[in-house]
mmCIF file of C-alpha atoms in Angstrom:
data_model
loop_
_atom_site.group_PDB
_atom_site.id
_atom_site.type_symbol
_atom_site.label_atom_id
_atom_site.label_comp_id
_atom_site.label_asym_id
_atom_site.label_seq_id
_atom_site.Cartn_x
_atom_site.Cartn_y
_atom_site.Cartn_z
ATOM 1 C CA HIS A 297 98.787 89.793 87.980
ATOM 2 C CA GLU A 298 97.648 91.305 84.670
ATOM 3 C CA ILE A 299 94.030 90.129 84.778
ATOM 4 C CA GLY A 300 93.598 91.323 88.362
ATOM 5 C CA LEU A 301 94.938 94.787 87.568
ATOM 6 C CA ASN A 302 92.653 94.973 84.521
ATOM 7 C CA ILE A 303 89.641 94.100 86.696
ATOM 8 C CA ASP A 304 90.676 96.706 89.289
ATOM 9 C CA ALA A 305 91.142 99.384 86.609
ATOM 10 C CA MET A 306 87.763 98.705 84.985
ATOM 11 C CA THR A 307 86.034 98.647 88.374
ATOM 12 C CA ALA A 308 87.565 102.006 89.329
ATOM 13 C CA TYR A 309 86.677 103.477 85.930
ATOM 14 C CA LYS A 310 83.058 102.303 86.204
ATOM 15 C CA PHE A 311 82.904 103.832 89.689
ATOM 16 C CA LEU A 312 84.020 107.180 88.261
ATOM 17 C CA LEU A 313 81.371 106.971 85.534
ATOM 18 C CA LYS A 314 78.642 106.385 88.136
ATOM 19 C CA PHE A 315 79.871 109.102 90.519
ATOM 20 C CA VAL A 316 77.454 112.021 90.270
ATOM 21 C CA LEU A 317 80.015 114.760 90.915
ATOM 22 C CA ILE A 318 82.289 113.724 88.049
ATOM 23 C CA ASN A 319 81.575 114.789 84.491
ATOM 24 C CA ASN A 320 82.188 111.673 82.389
ATOM 25 C CA ASN A 321 83.490 113.849 79.552
ATOM 26 C CA THR A 322 86.426 115.115 81.613
ATOM 27 C CA ILE A 323 88.130 111.869 82.643
ATOM 28 C CA HIS A 324 91.793 111.508 81.651
ATOM 29 C CA LEU A 325 93.897 108.411 82.337
ATOM 30 C CA PHE A 326 97.437 108.776 83.682
ATOM 31 C CA GLY A 327 99.967 106.090 84.435
ATOM 32 C CA ARG A 328 103.684 105.719 84.903
ATOM 33 C CA SER A 329 105.682 102.570 84.127
ATOM 34 C CA LEU A 330 103.418 99.592 84.929
ATOM 35 C CA GLY A 331 100.596 102.045 85.679
ATOM 36 C CA ALA A 332 100.840 103.298 82.097
ATOM 37 C CA ALA A 333 100.457 99.716 80.872
ATOM 38 C CA VAL A 334 97.285 99.481 82.966
ATOM 39 C CA CYS A 335 95.991 102.719 81.359
ATOM 40 C CA ILE A 336 96.733 101.456 77.848
ATOM 41 C CA SER A 337 95.017 98.158 78.604
ATOM 42 C CA LEU A 338 92.026 99.902 80.215
ATOM 43 C CA ALA A 339 91.516 102.166 77.199
ATOM 44 C CA ASN A 340 91.782 99.159 74.901
ATOM 45 C CA ASN A 341 89.274 97.222 77.023
ATOM 46 C CA ILE A 342 86.836 100.152 77.014
ATOM 47 C CA ILE A 343 87.081 100.386 73.224
ATOM 48 C CA LYS A 344 86.452 96.639 72.944
ATOM 49 C CA GLN A 345 83.898 96.703 75.812
ATOM 50 C CA LYS A 346 85.865 93.832 77.352
ATOM 51 C CA ASP A 347 84.573 93.435 80.855
ATOM 52 C CA TYR A 348 86.340 90.440 82.475
ATOM 53 C CA ASN A 349 82.956 89.109 83.656
ATOM 54 C CA LEU A 350 82.399 91.867 86.177
ATOM 55 C CA PRO A 351 78.921 91.989 87.716
ATOM 56 C CA SER A 352 76.547 92.986 84.940
ATOM 57 C CA ASP A 353 75.527 96.596 84.627
ATOM 58 C CA ASP A 354 74.114 96.613 81.105
ATOM 59 C CA ASP A 355 73.185 100.303 81.117
ATOM 60 C CA LEU A 356 76.720 101.295 82.021
ATOM 61 C CA LYS A 357 78.384 98.747 79.753
ATOM 62 C CA SER A 358 76.424 99.946 76.727
ATOM 63 C CA SER A 359 77.419 103.541 77.433
ATOM 64 C CA LEU A 360 80.991 103.058 78.616
ATOM 65 C CA THR A 361 82.423 106.505 77.889
ATOM 66 C CA LEU A 362 85.929 106.738 76.509
ATOM 67 C CA PRO A 363 88.348 108.844 78.534
ATOM 68 C CA CYS A 364 89.280 112.220 77.016
ATOM 69 C CA SER A 365 92.934 111.314 76.754
ATOM 70 C CA ILE A 366 95.732 109.128 78.062
ATOM 71 C CA ILE A 367 98.974 110.389 79.562
ATOM 72 C CA ILE A 368 101.677 107.757 79.829
ATOM 73 C CA GLU A 369 105.102 108.172 81.342
ATOM 74 C CA ASN A 370 108.158 105.932 80.977
ATOM 75 C CA THR A 371 106.459 102.686 80.046
ATOM 76 C CA PHE A 372 107.531 99.621 78.108
ATOM 77 C CA THR A 373 106.553 97.836 74.896
ATOM 78 C CA ASN A 374 105.811 94.469 76.548
ATOM 79 C CA ILE A 375 107.041 92.212 79.343
ATOM 80 C CA LYS A 376 109.016 89.921 77.038
ATOM 81 C CA ASP A 377 111.114 92.859 75.809
ATOM 82 C CA MET A 378 111.664 93.950 79.417
ATOM 83 C CA THR A 379 112.807 90.436 80.330
ATOM 84 C CA TYR A 380 115.678 90.784 77.875
ATOM 85 C CA ILE A 381 116.486 94.314 79.053
ATOM 86 C CA LEU A 382 116.525 93.420 82.743
ATOM 87 C CA GLY A 383 118.400 90.201 81.984
ATOM 88 C CA TYR A 384 120.950 92.222 80.049
ATOM 89 C CA GLN A 385 121.640 94.409 83.090
ATOM 90 C CA PHE A 386 122.701 91.340 85.060
ATOM 91 C CA TYR A 387 123.862 88.864 82.431
ATOM 92 C CA ALA A 388 125.160 91.039 79.583
ATOM 93 C CA PRO A 389 127.548 88.515 77.976
ATOM 94 C CA LEU A 390 124.937 85.753 77.993
ATOM 95 C CA ILE A 391 122.180 87.980 76.581
ATOM 96 C CA ARG A 392 124.532 89.322 73.865
ATOM 97 C CA TYR A 393 125.309 85.740 72.868
ATOM 98 C CA ILE A 394 121.614 84.751 72.811
ATOM 99 C CA MET A 395 120.715 87.795 70.709
ATOM 100 C CA SER A 396 123.464 86.982 68.217
ATOM 101 C CA LYS A 397 122.098 83.476 67.584
ATOM 102 C CA LYS A 398 118.693 83.675 65.898
ATOM 103 C CA TRP A 399 117.837 80.032 66.605
ATOM 104 C CA LEU A 400 118.707 80.398 70.297
ATOM 105 C CA LYS A 401 116.661 83.590 70.631
ATOM 106 C CA SER A 402 113.696 81.737 69.075
ATOM 107 C CA ILE A 403 114.001 79.020 71.737
ATOM 108 C CA ILE A 404 114.227 81.609 74.523
ATOM 109 C CA ASP A 405 111.213 83.464 73.072
ATOM 110 C CA LEU A 406 109.229 80.222 73.075
ATOM 111 C CA PHE A 407 110.302 79.507 76.658
ATOM 112 C CA LEU A 408 109.255 83.016 77.734
ATOM 113 C CA SER A 409 105.888 82.747 75.983
ATOM 114 C CA LEU A 410 105.188 79.521 77.866
ATOM 115 C CA PHE A 411 106.186 80.770 81.306
ATOM 116 C CA LEU A 412 105.349 84.480 81.360
ATOM 117 C CA THR A 413 101.869 84.877 82.782
ATOM 118 C CA ASN A 414 101.848 88.676 82.461
ATOM 119 C CA HIS A 415 102.333 90.031 78.970
ATOM 120 C CA TRP A 416 101.253 93.700 79.028
ATOM 121 C CA ASN A 417 101.532 93.882 75.263
ATOM 122 C CA ASN A 418 101.413 97.682 75.032
ATOM 123 C CA LEU A 419 102.884 97.613 71.538
ATOM 124 C CA HIS A 420 99.777 95.794 70.301
ATOM 125 C CA PHE A 421 97.141 97.472 72.484
ATOM 126 C CA ILE A 422 98.224 101.028 71.716
ATOM 127 C CA GLN A 423 97.419 100.491 68.031
ATOM 128 C CA GLN A 424 93.723 100.093 68.893
ATOM 129 C CA ILE A 425 93.462 103.354 70.839
ATOM 130 C CA ASN A 426 91.914 106.290 69.012
ATOM 131 C CA ILE A 427 91.922 109.005 71.676
ATOM 132 C CA PRO A 428 94.628 111.665 72.266
ATOM 133 C CA ILE A 429 97.792 110.336 73.888
ATOM 134 C CA LEU A 430 100.601 112.268 75.551
ATOM 135 C CA PHE A 431 103.874 110.369 75.942
ATOM 136 C CA ILE A 432 106.292 111.628 78.600
ATOM 137 C CA SER A 433 109.719 110.060 78.290
ATOM 138 C CA GLY A 434 112.708 110.556 80.561
ATOM 139 C CA LEU A 435 115.747 110.358 78.301
ATOM 140 C CA CYS A 436 117.931 109.104 81.179
ATOM 141 C CA ASP A 437 115.527 106.377 82.317
ATOM 142 C CA GLU A 438 117.767 103.726 83.861
ATOM 143 C CA LEU A 439 115.119 100.994 83.830
ATOM 144 C CA ILE A 440 113.130 101.301 80.593
ATOM 145 C CA PRO A 441 115.033 102.427 77.498
ATOM 146 C CA PRO A 442 113.490 105.601 76.029
ATOM 147 C CA LYS A 443 113.452 103.896 72.625
ATOM 148 C CA GLN A 444 110.572 101.764 73.901
ATOM 149 C CA MET A 445 108.476 104.901 74.394
ATOM 150 C CA GLN A 446 109.430 105.942 70.860
ATOM 151 C CA GLN A 447 108.323 102.520 69.567
ATOM 152 C CA LEU A 448 104.964 102.911 71.302
ATOM 153 C CA TYR A 449 104.579 106.428 69.916
ATOM 154 C CA SER A 450 105.256 105.210 66.381
ATOM 155 C CA GLN A 451 102.560 102.506 66.703
ATOM 156 C CA VAL A 452 99.761 105.012 67.371
ATOM 157 C CA LYS A 453 97.779 105.174 64.150
ATOM 158 C CA HIS A 454 96.192 108.603 64.608
ATOM 159 C CA SER A 455 97.843 112.020 64.581
ATOM 160 C CA ASN A 456 96.450 113.244 67.912
ATOM 161 C CA LYS A 457 99.558 112.235 69.829
ATOM 162 C CA GLN A 458 102.489 114.083 71.299
ATOM 163 C CA MET A 459 105.882 113.054 72.664
ATOM 164 C CA TYR A 460 107.346 115.172 75.436
ATOM 165 C CA THR A 461 110.909 114.274 76.392
ATOM 166 C CA VAL A 462 112.617 115.223 79.642
ATOM 167 C CA LYS A 463 116.348 115.616 78.941
ATOM 168 C CA HIS A 464 117.620 114.469 82.343
ATOM 169 C CA GLY A 465 114.469 112.579 83.344
ATOM 170 C CA GLN A 466 114.977 109.217 85.017
ATOM 171 C CA HIS A 467 112.541 106.416 85.741
ATOM 172 C CA ASN A 468 111.535 107.622 89.192
#
């Protein structure tokens, strides 16, 4: 569940910040696929100081250090987009028909927004992030189309970003 993973990520990050042997200025976030979505969300939550009502630690919350960078590999724009992609793999003619009818796609989008409990809206969250980001994209990813990584890359508003593509790289 999205909220649970966000709580886990923030808890782990706060643990690292409190750990004496770790220099807070050398923490980098790395995630692949869903893990990359967790990294994007964590960075966004740190920037917004969104804490999901974790036990209060005001000293730490007021000095929540941003990670040095984020490295994300083969991740997606959002769950709704992935629903269409995964649906297409199994129901190609039906999905093609839905996509060709704007009114029908609007109904399906509404249905998905009502019933999807996990959104992982990376396309939105990544716009808020102002630290260096490295994108690693396998061009032969069989699960997540590489164009989704390109979409995420294009949404980053700062210039401290880099896309590294792996010609024969797959999802796993």
